[in-house]
Short mmCIF file of N, CA, C and O in Angstrom, two decimals:
data_model
loop_
_atom_site.label_atom_id
_atom_site.label_comp_id
_atom_site.label_asym_id
_atom_site.label_seq_id
_atom_site.Cartn_x
_atom_site.Cartn_y
_atom_site.Cartn_z
N MET L 1 25.97 1.98 -23.81
CA MET L 1 26.16 0.57 -24.09
C MET L 1 25.73 0.30 -25.53
O MET L 1 24.65 0.74 -25.95
N SER L 2 26.53 -0.43 -26.25
CA SER L 2 26.19 -0.76 -27.64
C SER L 2 25.16 -1.89 -27.66
O SER L 2 24.95 -2.58 -26.65
N THR L 3 24.56 -2.10 -28.82
CA THR L 3 23.59 -3.20 -28.94
C THR L 3 24.28 -4.54 -28.72
O THR L 3 23.71 -5.44 -28.09
N LYS L 4 25.50 -4.69 -29.19
CA LYS L 4 26.25 -5.93 -28.98
C LYS L 4 26.53 -6.16 -27.49
O LYS L 4 26.35 -7.27 -26.98
N GLU L 5 26.93 -5.10 -26.80
CA GLU L 5 27.18 -5.22 -25.36
C GLU L 5 25.91 -5.57 -24.61
O GLU L 5 25.92 -6.40 -23.70
N TYR L 6 24.79 -4.94 -25.00
CA TYR L 6 23.52 -5.25 -24.35
C TYR L 6 23.12 -6.70 -24.61
O TYR L 6 22.68 -7.41 -23.70
N ASN L 7 23.27 -7.12 -25.85
CA ASN L 7 22.95 -8.49 -26.22
C ASN L 7 23.71 -9.48 -25.33
O ASN L 7 23.13 -10.41 -24.77
N GLU L 8 25.00 -9.27 -25.17
CA GLU L 8 25.82 -10.14 -24.32
C GLU L 8 25.40 -10.04 -22.86
O GLU L 8 25.32 -11.04 -22.14
N TRP L 9 25.11 -8.83 -22.40
CA TRP L 9 24.71 -8.61 -21.01
C TRP L 9 23.41 -9.34 -20.69
O TRP L 9 23.29 -10.01 -19.66
N ILE L 10 22.40 -9.21 -21.58
CA ILE L 10 21.10 -9.81 -21.29
C ILE L 10 21.17 -11.32 -21.32
O ILE L 10 20.54 -12.01 -20.51
N ILE L 11 21.97 -11.88 -22.22
CA ILE L 11 22.14 -13.34 -22.26
C ILE L 11 22.79 -13.82 -20.96
O ILE L 11 22.32 -14.79 -20.35
N ASP L 12 23.81 -13.13 -20.53
CA ASP L 12 24.48 -13.49 -19.27
C ASP L 12 23.51 -13.36 -18.09
O ASP L 12 23.45 -14.22 -17.22
N PHE L 13 22.73 -12.30 -18.07
CA PHE L 13 21.75 -12.07 -17.01
C PHE L 13 20.76 -13.22 -16.93
O PHE L 13 20.47 -13.75 -15.86
N TYR L 14 20.20 -13.60 -18.09
CA TYR L 14 19.23 -14.69 -18.13
C TYR L 14 19.88 -16.01 -17.70
O TYR L 14 19.25 -16.81 -17.01
N LYS L 15 21.11 -16.26 -18.14
CA LYS L 15 21.79 -17.50 -17.77
C LYS L 15 22.02 -17.59 -16.27
O LYS L 15 21.83 -18.65 -15.67
N LYS L 16 22.43 -16.49 -15.64
CA LYS L 16 22.68 -16.48 -14.21
C LYS L 16 21.44 -16.82 -13.40
O LYS L 16 21.54 -17.37 -12.30
N ARG L 17 20.27 -16.51 -13.91
CA ARG L 17 19.03 -16.76 -13.19
C ARG L 17 18.33 -18.05 -13.62
O ARG L 17 17.25 -18.36 -13.13
N GLY L 18 18.93 -18.76 -14.58
CA GLY L 18 18.32 -20.00 -15.06
C GLY L 18 17.20 -19.78 -16.06
O GLY L 18 16.58 -20.75 -16.52
N TRP L 19 16.94 -18.54 -16.42
CA TRP L 19 15.86 -18.22 -17.36
C TRP L 19 16.23 -18.62 -18.78
O TRP L 19 15.35 -18.89 -19.60
N TYR L 20 17.52 -18.66 -19.08
CA TYR L 20 17.98 -19.00 -20.42
C TYR L 20 17.68 -20.47 -20.74
O TYR L 20 17.56 -20.84 -21.89
N ASP L 21 17.55 -21.28 -19.70
CA ASP L 21 17.40 -22.72 -19.88
C ASP L 21 16.06 -23.13 -20.48
O ASP L 21 15.93 -24.26 -20.96
N TYR L 22 15.08 -22.26 -20.45
CA TYR L 22 13.79 -22.61 -21.07
C TYR L 22 14.00 -22.84 -22.56
O TYR L 22 14.71 -22.10 -23.23
N ASN L 23 13.33 -23.86 -23.08
CA ASN L 23 13.52 -24.17 -24.49
C ASN L 23 12.86 -23.11 -25.38
O ASN L 23 12.04 -22.31 -24.90
N PRO L 24 13.21 -23.07 -26.66
CA PRO L 24 12.68 -22.04 -27.55
C PRO L 24 11.16 -22.00 -27.63
O PRO L 24 10.57 -20.93 -27.78
N PHE L 25 10.51 -23.15 -27.52
CA PHE L 25 9.05 -23.17 -27.57
C PHE L 25 8.47 -22.39 -26.38
O PHE L 25 7.58 -21.56 -26.54
N ILE L 26 8.98 -22.65 -25.19
CA ILE L 26 8.53 -21.93 -24.00
C ILE L 26 8.89 -20.45 -24.11
O ILE L 26 8.10 -19.57 -23.78
N ARG L 27 10.10 -20.15 -24.57
CA ARG L 27 10.53 -18.76 -24.74
C ARG L 27 9.59 -18.02 -25.69
O ARG L 27 9.26 -16.85 -25.48
N THR L 28 9.12 -18.71 -26.73
CA THR L 28 8.18 -18.10 -27.67
C THR L 28 6.86 -17.77 -26.98
O THR L 28 6.24 -16.73 -27.26
N CYS L 29 6.46 -18.61 -26.05
CA CYS L 29 5.25 -18.30 -25.27
C CYS L 29 5.46 -17.05 -24.42
O CYS L 29 4.56 -16.20 -24.33
N PHE L 30 6.64 -16.92 -23.82
CA PHE L 30 6.94 -15.69 -23.06
C PHE L 30 6.92 -14.47 -23.98
O PHE L 30 6.41 -13.41 -23.61
N LEU L 31 7.49 -14.61 -25.17
CA LEU L 31 7.50 -13.51 -26.13
C LEU L 31 6.07 -13.10 -26.48
O LEU L 31 5.75 -11.90 -26.51
N THR L 32 5.22 -14.07 -26.71
CA THR L 32 3.82 -13.78 -27.04
C THR L 32 3.14 -13.02 -25.90
O THR L 32 2.40 -12.06 -26.14
N GLU L 33 3.40 -13.45 -24.68
CA GLU L 33 2.84 -12.76 -23.51
C GLU L 33 3.31 -11.31 -23.48
O GLU L 33 2.51 -10.39 -23.24
N GLU L 34 4.59 -11.09 -23.73
CA GLU L 34 5.14 -9.72 -23.68
C GLU L 34 4.58 -8.85 -24.81
O GLU L 34 4.34 -7.66 -24.61
N VAL L 35 4.37 -9.43 -25.98
CA VAL L 35 3.76 -8.67 -27.08
C VAL L 35 2.35 -8.23 -26.69
O VAL L 35 1.94 -7.10 -26.97
N GLY L 36 1.64 -9.10 -26.00
CA GLY L 36 0.31 -8.72 -25.50
C GLY L 36 0.40 -7.55 -24.52
O GLY L 36 -0.46 -6.66 -24.53
N GLU L 37 1.43 -7.55 -23.70
CA GLU L 37 1.61 -6.45 -22.75
C GLU L 37 1.99 -5.15 -23.47
O GLU L 37 1.59 -4.06 -23.02
N VAL L 38 2.70 -5.25 -24.58
CA VAL L 38 2.96 -4.06 -25.40
C VAL L 38 1.64 -3.53 -25.94
O VAL L 38 1.38 -2.32 -25.91
N SER L 39 0.80 -4.42 -26.42
CA SER L 39 -0.51 -4.02 -26.94
C SER L 39 -1.33 -3.30 -25.87
O SER L 39 -1.96 -2.27 -26.13
N ARG L 40 -1.31 -3.83 -24.67
CA ARG L 40 -2.04 -3.21 -23.57
C ARG L 40 -1.46 -1.83 -23.25
O ARG L 40 -2.21 -0.88 -23.00
N ALA L 41 -0.14 -1.71 -23.26
CA ALA L 41 0.49 -0.43 -22.96
C ALA L 41 0.14 0.61 -24.02
O ALA L 41 -0.16 1.77 -23.69
N VAL L 42 0.14 0.22 -25.29
CA VAL L 42 -0.22 1.15 -26.37
C VAL L 42 -1.68 1.54 -26.25
O VAL L 42 -2.04 2.72 -26.40
N ARG L 43 -2.53 0.58 -25.97
CA ARG L 43 -3.95 0.88 -25.78
C ARG L 43 -4.14 1.91 -24.67
O ARG L 43 -4.92 2.86 -24.80
N SER L 44 -3.43 1.71 -23.57
CA SER L 44 -3.55 2.64 -22.44
C SER L 44 -3.16 4.05 -22.83
O SER L 44 -3.78 5.02 -22.39
N ILE L 45 -2.14 4.17 -23.66
CA ILE L 45 -1.69 5.49 -24.11
C ILE L 45 -2.68 6.09 -25.10
O ILE L 45 -3.03 7.27 -25.01
N GLU L 46 -3.11 5.29 -26.06
CA GLU L 46 -3.90 5.81 -27.17
C GLU L 46 -5.38 6.01 -26.89
O GLU L 46 -5.94 7.03 -27.27
N ILE L 47 -6.01 5.05 -26.24
CA ILE L 47 -7.45 5.18 -26.03
C ILE L 47 -7.86 4.96 -24.57
O ILE L 47 -9.04 5.08 -24.25
N GLY L 48 -6.91 4.63 -23.74
CA GLY L 48 -7.23 4.40 -22.33
C GLY L 48 -7.85 3.03 -22.13
O GLY L 48 -8.05 2.27 -23.07
N ARG L 49 -8.13 2.73 -20.89
CA ARG L 49 -8.66 1.41 -20.55
C ARG L 49 -10.13 1.48 -20.15
O ARG L 49 -10.81 0.49 -20.15
N ASP L 50 -10.62 2.69 -19.78
CA ASP L 50 -12.03 2.87 -19.43
C ASP L 50 -12.49 1.84 -18.40
O ASP L 50 -13.46 1.12 -18.61
N ARG L 51 -11.73 1.78 -17.31
CA ARG L 51 -12.07 0.85 -16.24
C ARG L 51 -12.30 1.64 -14.96
O ARG L 51 -11.40 2.32 -14.48
N PRO L 52 -13.50 1.55 -14.40
CA PRO L 52 -13.80 2.29 -13.18
C PRO L 52 -12.96 1.83 -11.98
O PRO L 52 -12.80 2.59 -11.02
N ASP L 53 -12.41 0.63 -12.04
CA ASP L 53 -11.62 0.14 -10.92
C ASP L 53 -10.13 0.49 -11.05
O ASP L 53 -9.33 0.07 -10.23
N GLU L 54 -9.77 1.27 -12.08
CA GLU L 54 -8.39 1.70 -12.28
C GLU L 54 -8.32 3.22 -12.30
O GLU L 54 -9.19 3.88 -12.85
N THR L 55 -7.28 3.75 -11.69
CA THR L 55 -7.09 5.19 -11.74
C THR L 55 -6.32 5.55 -13.00
O THR L 55 -5.52 4.76 -13.52
N LEU L 56 -6.60 6.75 -13.51
CA LEU L 56 -5.88 7.22 -14.69
C LEU L 56 -4.43 7.49 -14.33
O LEU L 56 -4.14 8.10 -13.29
N LEU L 57 -3.55 7.04 -15.18
CA LEU L 57 -2.13 7.22 -14.94
C LEU L 57 -1.60 8.39 -15.76
O LEU L 57 -2.09 8.67 -16.85
N ASP L 58 -0.60 9.03 -15.24
CA ASP L 58 0.08 10.12 -15.93
C ASP L 58 0.72 9.58 -17.21
O ASP L 58 1.17 8.44 -17.26
N GLN L 59 0.79 10.42 -18.24
CA GLN L 59 1.38 10.00 -19.52
C GLN L 59 2.82 9.52 -19.36
O GLN L 59 3.24 8.59 -20.06
N SER L 60 3.58 10.11 -18.46
CA SER L 60 4.96 9.68 -18.28
C SER L 60 5.01 8.25 -17.71
O SER L 60 5.87 7.45 -18.08
N VAL L 61 4.08 7.92 -16.85
CA VAL L 61 4.00 6.56 -16.30
C VAL L 61 3.63 5.58 -17.41
O VAL L 61 4.23 4.50 -17.53
N LEU L 62 2.66 5.96 -18.24
CA LEU L 62 2.25 5.11 -19.35
C LEU L 62 3.40 4.91 -20.34
O LEU L 62 3.62 3.80 -20.84
N HIS L 63 4.14 5.97 -20.61
CA HIS L 63 5.27 5.91 -21.54
C HIS L 63 6.36 5.00 -20.98
O HIS L 63 6.95 4.18 -21.72
N ASN L 64 6.63 5.11 -19.70
CA ASN L 64 7.64 4.25 -19.07
C ASN L 64 7.20 2.79 -19.09
O ASN L 64 8.03 1.89 -19.28
N ASN L 65 5.92 2.55 -18.91
CA ASN L 65 5.41 1.18 -18.99
C ASN L 65 5.61 0.61 -20.40
O ASN L 65 6.02 -0.55 -20.55
N LEU L 66 5.38 1.42 -21.42
CA LEU L 66 5.61 0.97 -22.79
C LEU L 66 7.08 0.63 -23.01
O LEU L 66 7.40 -0.40 -23.61
N LYS L 67 7.98 1.47 -22.50
CA LYS L 67 9.41 1.17 -22.63
C LYS L 67 9.74 -0.16 -21.96
O LYS L 67 10.50 -0.97 -22.50
N GLU L 68 9.17 -0.38 -20.78
CA GLU L 68 9.42 -1.62 -20.06
C GLU L 68 8.97 -2.83 -20.87
O GLU L 68 9.70 -3.83 -20.99
N GLU L 69 7.77 -2.75 -21.42
CA GLU L 69 7.23 -3.89 -22.18
C GLU L 69 7.99 -4.10 -23.49
O GLU L 69 8.22 -5.26 -23.89
N LEU L 70 8.38 -3.02 -24.16
CA LEU L 70 9.19 -3.17 -25.37
C LEU L 70 10.54 -3.82 -25.05
O LEU L 70 11.03 -4.66 -25.82
N ALA L 71 11.11 -3.46 -23.92
CA ALA L 71 12.38 -4.06 -23.50
C ALA L 71 12.20 -5.56 -23.24
O ALA L 71 13.06 -6.37 -23.59
N ASP L 72 11.08 -5.94 -22.64
CA ASP L 72 10.81 -7.35 -22.39
C ASP L 72 10.70 -8.13 -23.70
O ASP L 72 11.17 -9.26 -23.82
N VAL L 73 10.05 -7.52 -24.69
CA VAL L 73 9.96 -8.15 -26.02
C VAL L 73 11.35 -8.30 -26.61
O VAL L 73 11.72 -9.37 -27.11
N LEU L 74 12.13 -7.23 -26.57
CA LEU L 74 13.48 -7.26 -27.12
C LEU L 74 14.31 -8.36 -26.46
O LEU L 74 14.99 -9.14 -27.14
N ASP L 75 14.25 -8.44 -25.15
CA ASP L 75 15.02 -9.46 -24.43
C ASP L 75 14.66 -10.87 -24.91
O ASP L 75 15.53 -11.70 -25.14
N ASN L 76 13.38 -11.12 -25.05
CA ASN L 76 12.95 -12.44 -25.50
C ASN L 76 13.39 -12.74 -26.93
O ASN L 76 13.78 -13.86 -27.25
N VAL L 77 13.36 -11.73 -27.78
CA VAL L 77 13.84 -11.91 -29.16
C VAL L 77 15.34 -12.22 -29.15
O VAL L 77 15.81 -13.12 -29.85
N LEU L 78 16.10 -11.48 -28.34
CA LEU L 78 17.54 -11.70 -28.28
C LEU L 78 17.87 -13.10 -27.76
O LEU L 78 18.79 -13.76 -28.26
N ILE L 79 17.14 -13.56 -26.76
CA ILE L 79 17.39 -14.89 -26.22
C ILE L 79 17.04 -15.96 -27.25
O ILE L 79 17.80 -16.91 -27.46
N LEU L 80 15.90 -15.80 -27.92
CA LEU L 80 15.52 -16.76 -28.96
C LEU L 80 16.57 -16.81 -30.07
O LEU L 80 16.98 -17.88 -30.51
N ALA L 81 17.00 -15.65 -30.50
CA ALA L 81 18.01 -15.59 -31.56
C ALA L 81 19.29 -16.29 -31.12
O ALA L 81 19.88 -17.07 -31.88
N ASP L 82 19.71 -16.05 -29.90
CA ASP L 82 20.94 -16.66 -29.40
C ASP L 82 20.83 -18.18 -29.35
O ASP L 82 21.80 -18.89 -29.64
N LYS L 83 19.67 -18.68 -29.01
CA LYS L 83 19.48 -20.13 -28.95
C LYS L 83 19.67 -20.77 -30.32
O LYS L 83 19.97 -21.95 -30.42
N TYR L 84 19.48 -20.00 -31.37
CA TYR L 84 19.68 -20.50 -32.73
C TYR L 84 20.96 -19.92 -33.36
O TYR L 84 21.12 -19.94 -34.58
N SER L 85 21.83 -19.39 -32.52
CA SER L 85 23.12 -18.83 -32.96
C SER L 85 22.96 -17.75 -34.01
O SER L 85 23.70 -17.68 -35.00
N ILE L 86 21.97 -16.89 -33.79
CA ILE L 86 21.73 -15.75 -34.68
C ILE L 86 22.00 -14.48 -33.88
O ILE L 86 21.47 -14.31 -32.79
N THR L 87 22.81 -13.59 -34.43
CA THR L 87 23.13 -12.35 -33.73
C THR L 87 22.17 -11.24 -34.15
O THR L 87 21.55 -11.30 -35.22
N LEU L 88 22.09 -10.22 -33.32
CA LEU L 88 21.27 -9.06 -33.64
C LEU L 88 21.77 -8.41 -34.92
O LEU L 88 20.98 -7.98 -35.76
N ASP L 89 23.09 -8.34 -35.10
CA ASP L 89 23.65 -7.77 -36.33
C ASP L 89 23.18 -8.56 -37.56
O ASP L 89 22.83 -7.97 -38.58
N GLU L 90 23.16 -9.89 -37.46
CA GLU L 90 22.69 -10.71 -38.58
C GLU L 90 21.22 -10.42 -38.88
O GLU L 90 20.84 -10.33 -40.06
N ILE L 91 20.43 -10.30 -37.85
CA ILE L 91 19.00 -10.01 -38.03
C ILE L 91 18.82 -8.67 -38.74
O ILE L 91 18.05 -8.56 -39.71
N MET L 92 19.55 -7.67 -38.28
CA MET L 92 19.40 -6.33 -38.88
C MET L 92 19.87 -6.32 -40.33
O MET L 92 19.19 -5.76 -41.20
N GLN L 93 21.02 -6.95 -40.60
CA GLN L 93 21.52 -7.00 -41.97
C GLN L 93 20.58 -7.77 -42.88
O GLN L 93 20.34 -7.37 -44.03
N TYR L 94 20.05 -8.86 -42.40
CA TYR L 94 19.10 -9.65 -43.17
C TYR L 94 17.88 -8.81 -43.54
O TYR L 94 17.43 -8.81 -44.68
N GLN L 95 17.37 -8.08 -42.55
CA GLN L 95 16.16 -7.27 -42.77
C GLN L 95 16.42 -6.13 -43.75
O GLN L 95 15.59 -5.85 -44.61
N ILE L 96 17.57 -5.49 -43.62
CA ILE L 96 17.92 -4.40 -44.55
C ILE L 96 17.97 -4.94 -45.98
O ILE L 96 17.37 -4.37 -46.90
N LYS L 97 18.67 -6.04 -46.17
CA LYS L 97 18.80 -6.64 -47.51
C LYS L 97 17.43 -7.03 -48.05
O LYS L 97 17.10 -6.75 -49.22
N LYS L 98 16.62 -7.68 -47.23
CA LYS L 98 15.28 -8.11 -47.66
C LYS L 98 14.44 -6.92 -48.11
O LYS L 98 13.83 -6.94 -49.18
N LEU L 99 14.42 -5.87 -47.29
CA LEU L 99 13.58 -4.71 -47.61
C LEU L 99 14.10 -3.95 -48.82
O LEU L 99 13.30 -3.49 -49.66
N GLU L 100 15.41 -3.83 -48.93
CA GLU L 100 15.96 -3.15 -50.10
C GLU L 100 15.65 -3.92 -51.38
O GLU L 100 15.32 -3.31 -52.39
N GLN L 101 15.75 -5.24 -51.33
CA GLN L 101 15.43 -6.04 -52.52
C GLN L 101 13.93 -6.00 -52.83
O GLN L 101 13.55 -5.89 -53.99
N ARG L 102 13.14 -6.06 -51.81
CA ARG L 102 11.69 -6.09 -52.02
C ARG L 102 11.14 -4.76 -52.51
O ARG L 102 10.21 -4.72 -53.30
N PHE L 103 11.74 -3.66 -52.05
CA PHE L 103 11.19 -2.36 -52.37
C PHE L 103 12.16 -1.50 -53.17
O PHE L 103 12.20 -0.28 -53.00
N GLU L 104 12.92 -2.14 -54.04
CA GLU L 104 13.85 -1.38 -54.88
C GLU L 104 13.07 -0.34 -55.68
O GLU L 104 12.01 -0.62 -56.22
N GLU L 105 13.65 0.82 -55.75
CA GLU L 105 13.00 1.90 -56.51
C GLU L 105 13.73 2.15 -57.78
O GLU L 105 14.84 1.93 -57.98
#
């Protein structure tokens, strides 16, 4: 699946469940929550959680959890962008241009 196809698929998925209807301010709160979950997933991989009430998880489980949380962040970014009529391609092109101009060698 291409990034464009995924972008369209996730927007449709969210719309079918009524999740797309949340306004951008609320969506940003969801994004912030998911970024925190990415932080927790990375911490678990890198230094562990050191909690006696939790069992140690296999690295493959931790890695899959990180993929899940990164996907949740991506989904929220795509939905926010769509609400402002910004495509993933536009975001990527904008970033490439910005970085090339900023760090010209």
